[in-house]
CSV table of C-alpha atoms in Angstrom, one decimal:
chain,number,residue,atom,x,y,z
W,137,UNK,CA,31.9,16.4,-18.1
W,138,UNK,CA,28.8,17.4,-19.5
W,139,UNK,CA,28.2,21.2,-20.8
W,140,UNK,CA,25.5,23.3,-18.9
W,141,UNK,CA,22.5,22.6,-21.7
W,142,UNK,CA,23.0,18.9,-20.8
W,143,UNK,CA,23.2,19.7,-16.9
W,144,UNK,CA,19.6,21.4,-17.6
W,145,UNK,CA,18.7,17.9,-17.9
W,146,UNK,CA,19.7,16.3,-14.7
W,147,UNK,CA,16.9,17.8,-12.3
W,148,UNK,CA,14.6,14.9,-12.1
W,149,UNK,CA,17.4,12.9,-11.6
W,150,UNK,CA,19.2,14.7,-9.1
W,151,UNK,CA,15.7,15.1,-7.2
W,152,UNK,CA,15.6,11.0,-7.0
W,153,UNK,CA,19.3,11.0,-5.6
W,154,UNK,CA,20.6,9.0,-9.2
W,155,UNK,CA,23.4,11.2,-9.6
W,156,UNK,CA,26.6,10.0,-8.9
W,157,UNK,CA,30.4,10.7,-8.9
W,158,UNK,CA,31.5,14.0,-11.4
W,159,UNK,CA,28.2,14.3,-12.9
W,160,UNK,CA,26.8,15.1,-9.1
W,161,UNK,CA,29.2,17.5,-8.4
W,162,UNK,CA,29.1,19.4,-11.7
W,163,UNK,CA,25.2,19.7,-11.6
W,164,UNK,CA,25.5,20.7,-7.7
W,165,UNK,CA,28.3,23.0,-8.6
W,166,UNK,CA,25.3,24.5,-11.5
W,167,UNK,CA,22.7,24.6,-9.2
W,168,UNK,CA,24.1,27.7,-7.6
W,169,UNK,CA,23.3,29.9,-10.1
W,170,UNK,CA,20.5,28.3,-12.4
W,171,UNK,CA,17.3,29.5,-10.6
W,172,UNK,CA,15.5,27.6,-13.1
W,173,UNK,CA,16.8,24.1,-12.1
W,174,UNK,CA,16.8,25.0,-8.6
W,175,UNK,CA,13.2,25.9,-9.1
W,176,UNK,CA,12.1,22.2,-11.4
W,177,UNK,CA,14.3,20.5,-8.7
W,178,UNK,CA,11.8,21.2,-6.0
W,179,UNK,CA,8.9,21.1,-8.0
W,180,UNK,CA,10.2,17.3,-8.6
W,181,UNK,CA,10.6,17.2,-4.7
W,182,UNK,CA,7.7,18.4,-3.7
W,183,UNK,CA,6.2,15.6,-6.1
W,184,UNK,CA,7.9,13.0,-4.3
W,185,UNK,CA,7.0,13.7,-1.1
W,186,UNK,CA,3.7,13.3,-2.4
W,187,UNK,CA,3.9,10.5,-4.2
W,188,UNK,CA,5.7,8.6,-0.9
W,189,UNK,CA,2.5,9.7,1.0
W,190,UNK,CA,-0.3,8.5,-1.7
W,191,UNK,CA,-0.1,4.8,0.1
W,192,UNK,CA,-0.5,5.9,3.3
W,193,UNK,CA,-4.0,5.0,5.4
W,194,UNK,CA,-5.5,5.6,8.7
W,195,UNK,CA,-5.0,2.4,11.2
W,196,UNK,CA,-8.4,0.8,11.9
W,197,UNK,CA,-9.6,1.4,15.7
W,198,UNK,CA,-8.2,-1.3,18.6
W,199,UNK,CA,-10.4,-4.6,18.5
W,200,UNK,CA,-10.8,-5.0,22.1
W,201,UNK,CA,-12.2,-1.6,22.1
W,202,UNK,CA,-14.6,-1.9,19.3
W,203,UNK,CA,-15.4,-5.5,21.1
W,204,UNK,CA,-16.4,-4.6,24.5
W,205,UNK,CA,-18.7,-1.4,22.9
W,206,UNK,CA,-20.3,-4.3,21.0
W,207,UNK,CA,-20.8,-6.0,24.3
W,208,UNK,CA,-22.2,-2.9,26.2
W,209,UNK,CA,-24.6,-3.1,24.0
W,210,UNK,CA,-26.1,-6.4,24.5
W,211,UNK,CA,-29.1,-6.1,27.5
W,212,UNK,CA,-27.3,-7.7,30.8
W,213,UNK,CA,-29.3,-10.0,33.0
W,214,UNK,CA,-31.1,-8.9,36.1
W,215,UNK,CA,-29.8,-9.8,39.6
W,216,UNK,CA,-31.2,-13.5,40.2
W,217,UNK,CA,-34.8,-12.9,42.5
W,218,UNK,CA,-34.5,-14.4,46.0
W,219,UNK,CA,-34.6,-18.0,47.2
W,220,UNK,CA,-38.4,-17.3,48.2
W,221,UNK,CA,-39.1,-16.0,44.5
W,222,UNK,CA,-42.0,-17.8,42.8
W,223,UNK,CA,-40.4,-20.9,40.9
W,224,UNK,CA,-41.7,-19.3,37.6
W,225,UNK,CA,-40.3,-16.3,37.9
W,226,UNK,CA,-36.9,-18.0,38.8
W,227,UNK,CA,-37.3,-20.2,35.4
W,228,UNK,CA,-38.0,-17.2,33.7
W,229,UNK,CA,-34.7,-15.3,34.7
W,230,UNK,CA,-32.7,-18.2,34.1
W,231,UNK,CA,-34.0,-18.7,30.4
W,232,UNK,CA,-33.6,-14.6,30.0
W,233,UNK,CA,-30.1,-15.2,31.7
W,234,UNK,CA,-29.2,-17.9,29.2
W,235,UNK,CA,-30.8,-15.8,26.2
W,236,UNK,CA,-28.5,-13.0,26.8
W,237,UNK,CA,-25.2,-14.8,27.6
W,238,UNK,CA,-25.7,-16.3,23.6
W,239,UNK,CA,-27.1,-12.6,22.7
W,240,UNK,CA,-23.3,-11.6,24.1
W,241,UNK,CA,-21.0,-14.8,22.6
W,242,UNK,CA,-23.2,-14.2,19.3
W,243,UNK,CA,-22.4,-10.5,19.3
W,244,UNK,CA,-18.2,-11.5,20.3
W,245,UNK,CA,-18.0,-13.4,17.5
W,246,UNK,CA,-19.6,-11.2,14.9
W,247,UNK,CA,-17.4,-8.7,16.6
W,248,UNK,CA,-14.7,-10.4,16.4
W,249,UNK,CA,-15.1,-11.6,12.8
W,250,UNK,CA,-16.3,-8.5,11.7
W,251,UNK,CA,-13.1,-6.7,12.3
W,252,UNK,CA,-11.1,-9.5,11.1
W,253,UNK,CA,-13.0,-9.0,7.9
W,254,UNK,CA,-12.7,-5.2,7.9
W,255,UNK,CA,-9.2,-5.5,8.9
W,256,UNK,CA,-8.2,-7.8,6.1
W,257,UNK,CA,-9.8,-5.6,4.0
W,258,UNK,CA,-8.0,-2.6,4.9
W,259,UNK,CA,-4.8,-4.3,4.7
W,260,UNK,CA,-5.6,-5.9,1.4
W,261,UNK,CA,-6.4,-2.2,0.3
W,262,UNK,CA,-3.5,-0.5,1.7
W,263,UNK,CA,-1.3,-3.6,-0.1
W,264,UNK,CA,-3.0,-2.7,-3.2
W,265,UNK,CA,-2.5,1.1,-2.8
W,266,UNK,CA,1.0,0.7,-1.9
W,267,UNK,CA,1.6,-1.4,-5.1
W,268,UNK,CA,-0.1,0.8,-7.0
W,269,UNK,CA,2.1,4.1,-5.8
W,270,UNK,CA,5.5,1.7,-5.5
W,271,UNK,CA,4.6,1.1,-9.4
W,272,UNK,CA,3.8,4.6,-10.0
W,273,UNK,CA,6.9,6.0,-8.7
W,274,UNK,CA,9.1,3.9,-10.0
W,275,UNK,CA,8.0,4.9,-13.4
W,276,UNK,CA,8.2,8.4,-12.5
W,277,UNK,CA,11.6,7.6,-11.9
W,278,UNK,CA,12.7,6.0,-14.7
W,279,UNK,CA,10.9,9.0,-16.7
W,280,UNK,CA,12.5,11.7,-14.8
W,281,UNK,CA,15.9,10.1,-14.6
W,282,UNK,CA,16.2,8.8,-17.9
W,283,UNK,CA,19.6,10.1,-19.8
W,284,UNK,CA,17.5,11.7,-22.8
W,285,UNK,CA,14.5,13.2,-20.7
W,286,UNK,CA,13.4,16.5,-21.6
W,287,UNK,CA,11.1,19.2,-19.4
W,288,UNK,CA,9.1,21.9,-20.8
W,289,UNK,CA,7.5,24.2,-18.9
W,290,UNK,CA,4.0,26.0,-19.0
W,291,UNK,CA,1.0,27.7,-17.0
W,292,UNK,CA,-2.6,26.7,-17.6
W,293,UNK,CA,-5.0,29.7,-17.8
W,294,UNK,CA,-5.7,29.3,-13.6
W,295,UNK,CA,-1.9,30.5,-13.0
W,296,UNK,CA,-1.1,26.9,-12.5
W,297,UNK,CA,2.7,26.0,-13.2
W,298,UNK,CA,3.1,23.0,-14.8
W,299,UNK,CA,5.5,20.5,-16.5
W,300,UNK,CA,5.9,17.7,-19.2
W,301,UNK,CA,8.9,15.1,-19.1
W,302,UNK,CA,9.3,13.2,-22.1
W,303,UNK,CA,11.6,10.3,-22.1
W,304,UNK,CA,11.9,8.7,-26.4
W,305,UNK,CA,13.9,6.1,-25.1
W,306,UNK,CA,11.0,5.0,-22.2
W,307,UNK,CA,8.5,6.2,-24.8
W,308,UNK,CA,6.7,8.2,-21.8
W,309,UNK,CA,5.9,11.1,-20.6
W,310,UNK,CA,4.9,13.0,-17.0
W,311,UNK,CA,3.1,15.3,-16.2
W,312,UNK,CA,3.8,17.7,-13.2
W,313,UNK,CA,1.3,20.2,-11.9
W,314,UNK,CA,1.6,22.8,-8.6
W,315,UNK,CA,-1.3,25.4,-7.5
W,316,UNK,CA,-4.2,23.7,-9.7
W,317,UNK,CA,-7.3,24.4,-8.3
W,318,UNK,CA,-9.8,21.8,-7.0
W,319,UNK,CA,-11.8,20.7,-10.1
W,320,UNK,CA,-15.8,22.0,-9.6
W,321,UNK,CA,-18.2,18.8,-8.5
W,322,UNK,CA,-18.9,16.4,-11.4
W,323,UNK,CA,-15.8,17.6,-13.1
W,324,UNK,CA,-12.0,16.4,-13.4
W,325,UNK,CA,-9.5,17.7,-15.5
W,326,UNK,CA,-8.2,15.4,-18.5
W,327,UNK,CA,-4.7,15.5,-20.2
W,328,UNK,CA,-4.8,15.1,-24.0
W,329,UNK,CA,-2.0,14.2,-26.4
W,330,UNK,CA,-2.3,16.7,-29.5
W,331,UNK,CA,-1.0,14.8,-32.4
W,332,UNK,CA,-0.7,17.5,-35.6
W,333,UNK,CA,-4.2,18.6,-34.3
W,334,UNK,CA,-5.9,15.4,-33.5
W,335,UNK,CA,-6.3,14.6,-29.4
W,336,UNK,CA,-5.7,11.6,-28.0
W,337,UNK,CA,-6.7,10.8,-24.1
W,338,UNK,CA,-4.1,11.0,-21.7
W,339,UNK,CA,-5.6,10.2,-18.7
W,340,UNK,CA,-7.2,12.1,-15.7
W,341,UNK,CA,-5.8,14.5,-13.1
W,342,UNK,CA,-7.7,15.1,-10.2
W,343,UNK,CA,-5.3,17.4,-8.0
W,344,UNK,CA,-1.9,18.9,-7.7
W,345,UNK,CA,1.2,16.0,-8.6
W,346,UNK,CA,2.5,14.0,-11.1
W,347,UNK,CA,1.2,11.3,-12.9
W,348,UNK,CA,2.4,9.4,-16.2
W,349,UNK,CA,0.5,10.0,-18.9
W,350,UNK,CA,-1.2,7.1,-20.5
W,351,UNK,CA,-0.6,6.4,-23.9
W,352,UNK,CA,2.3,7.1,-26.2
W,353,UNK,CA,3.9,10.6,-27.0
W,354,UNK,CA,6.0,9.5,-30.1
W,355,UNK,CA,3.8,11.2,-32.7
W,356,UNK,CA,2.6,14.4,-30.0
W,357,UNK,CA,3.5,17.3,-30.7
W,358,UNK,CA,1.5,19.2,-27.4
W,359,UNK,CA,0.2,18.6,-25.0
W,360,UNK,CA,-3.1,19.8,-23.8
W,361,UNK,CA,-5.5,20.3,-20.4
W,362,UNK,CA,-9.4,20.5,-19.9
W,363,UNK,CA,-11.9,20.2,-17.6
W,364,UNK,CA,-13.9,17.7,-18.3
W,365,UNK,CA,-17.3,16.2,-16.7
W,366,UNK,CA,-16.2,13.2,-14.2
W,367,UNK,CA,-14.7,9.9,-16.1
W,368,UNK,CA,-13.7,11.9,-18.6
W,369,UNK,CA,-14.4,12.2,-22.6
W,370,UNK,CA,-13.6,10.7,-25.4
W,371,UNK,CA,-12.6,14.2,-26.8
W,372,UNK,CA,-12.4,17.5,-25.8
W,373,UNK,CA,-15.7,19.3,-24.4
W,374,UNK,CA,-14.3,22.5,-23.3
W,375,UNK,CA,-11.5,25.7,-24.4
W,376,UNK,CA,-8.5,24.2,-22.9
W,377,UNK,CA,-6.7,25.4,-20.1
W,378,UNK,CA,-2.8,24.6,-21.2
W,379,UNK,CA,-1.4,23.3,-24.3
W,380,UNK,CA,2.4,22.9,-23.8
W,381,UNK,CA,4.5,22.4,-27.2
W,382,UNK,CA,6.8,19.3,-26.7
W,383,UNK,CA,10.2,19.4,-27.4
W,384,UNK,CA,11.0,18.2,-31.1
């Protein structure tokens, strides 16, 4: 059975449903009356519901729709003249008649192709996307749930509440931020590993979440956040707004 210090331990975990057996029902037993992990465990929530939703993309409109408005569009033959019409007018309406059917089987198929392009393009995206957030979650999970992972917790000088969870057996770290403000146009904010005073990049932020940090955190000893102009810099350009001591 593990003591209560360890049980601080377990929130990330016990947010991703990977406890088990005794060691679930001791930390649900110390949930009751820790406020603080009852507090990181639905900060970790909250980050997976968001997570789950990062993939997610807007259906692309029906295609018979988007065909037949392409079709409305292409001019539509007059009524044939009568049987006494002049003979060159008759020719003429024919050829105009035979013009616009191609005008409409020529705008069909670019319809038609068109969408199939932008729809295999927007499933190839939404593919990629959901790769890219299965990836990302998954190492969020094996951060958060990893039997040495350590949280610390912190406010950046906007009120936001913030986490880092270090994992020195994944060699990784997360960060976890709730209530930070949209970053001003041009700007992003930029996570930086503090290594006995030297910072090292560790990747961009753009709005409330979690992300893994890139990079290593063996040799950090903080961790820092700044807002930086868009794409980031290759060191820091401004006061920062958080620098969080890591656990030793």
């Amino acid at each position: 059975m593990k003591h209560d210090e360890d049980l601080h331990t377990l929130t990330g975990a016990y947010a991703l449903d990977a406890l088990t057996g005794k060691e679930l029902h001791a930390f649900t037993a110390h949930l009751g009356h820790c406020a603080a992990c009852a507090r990181e465990v639905g900060e970790f929530e909250a980050t997976v519901a968001r997570l789950a939703a990062a993939a997610a993309l807007p259906a692309p409109a029906p295609m018979r729709q988007a065909v037949l408005h392409r079709i409305e569009t292409v001019p539509q033959p007059s009524p044939p003249g009568r049987p006494t019409a002049p003979a060159r007018l008759t020719a003429v309406l024919r050829r105009r008649a035979g013009a616009f059917a191609a005008a409409a089987c020529v705008a069909a198929a670019a319809a038609f192709g068109g969408l199939a392009a932008y729809q295999y393009q927007q499933a190839e995206q939404a593919r990629t996307q959901a790769r890219q957030a299965t990836r990302q979650a998954q190492e969020l999970a094996a951060v958060m749930a990893a039997p040495d992972a350590r949280t610390v917790h912190g406010r950046t000088t906007t009120g936001a509440t913030t986490s880092v969870t270090t994992s020195a057996l994944r060699d990784q770290a997360v960060f976890a931020s709730s209530g930070l403000p949209v970053p001003p146009a041009g700007k992003t904010y930029q996570l930086w590993f503090d290594d006995h005073g030297t910072k090292r990049s560790a990747g961009l932020v753009h709005s409330d979440g979690a992300v893994v940090m890139q990079g290593r955190p063996d040799s950090a000893r903080a961790v820092g956040l700044t807002l930086e102009p868009a794409g980031g810099s290759p060191a820091p350009t401004t006061s920062p707004l958080l620098r969080l001591p890591l656990p030793v």
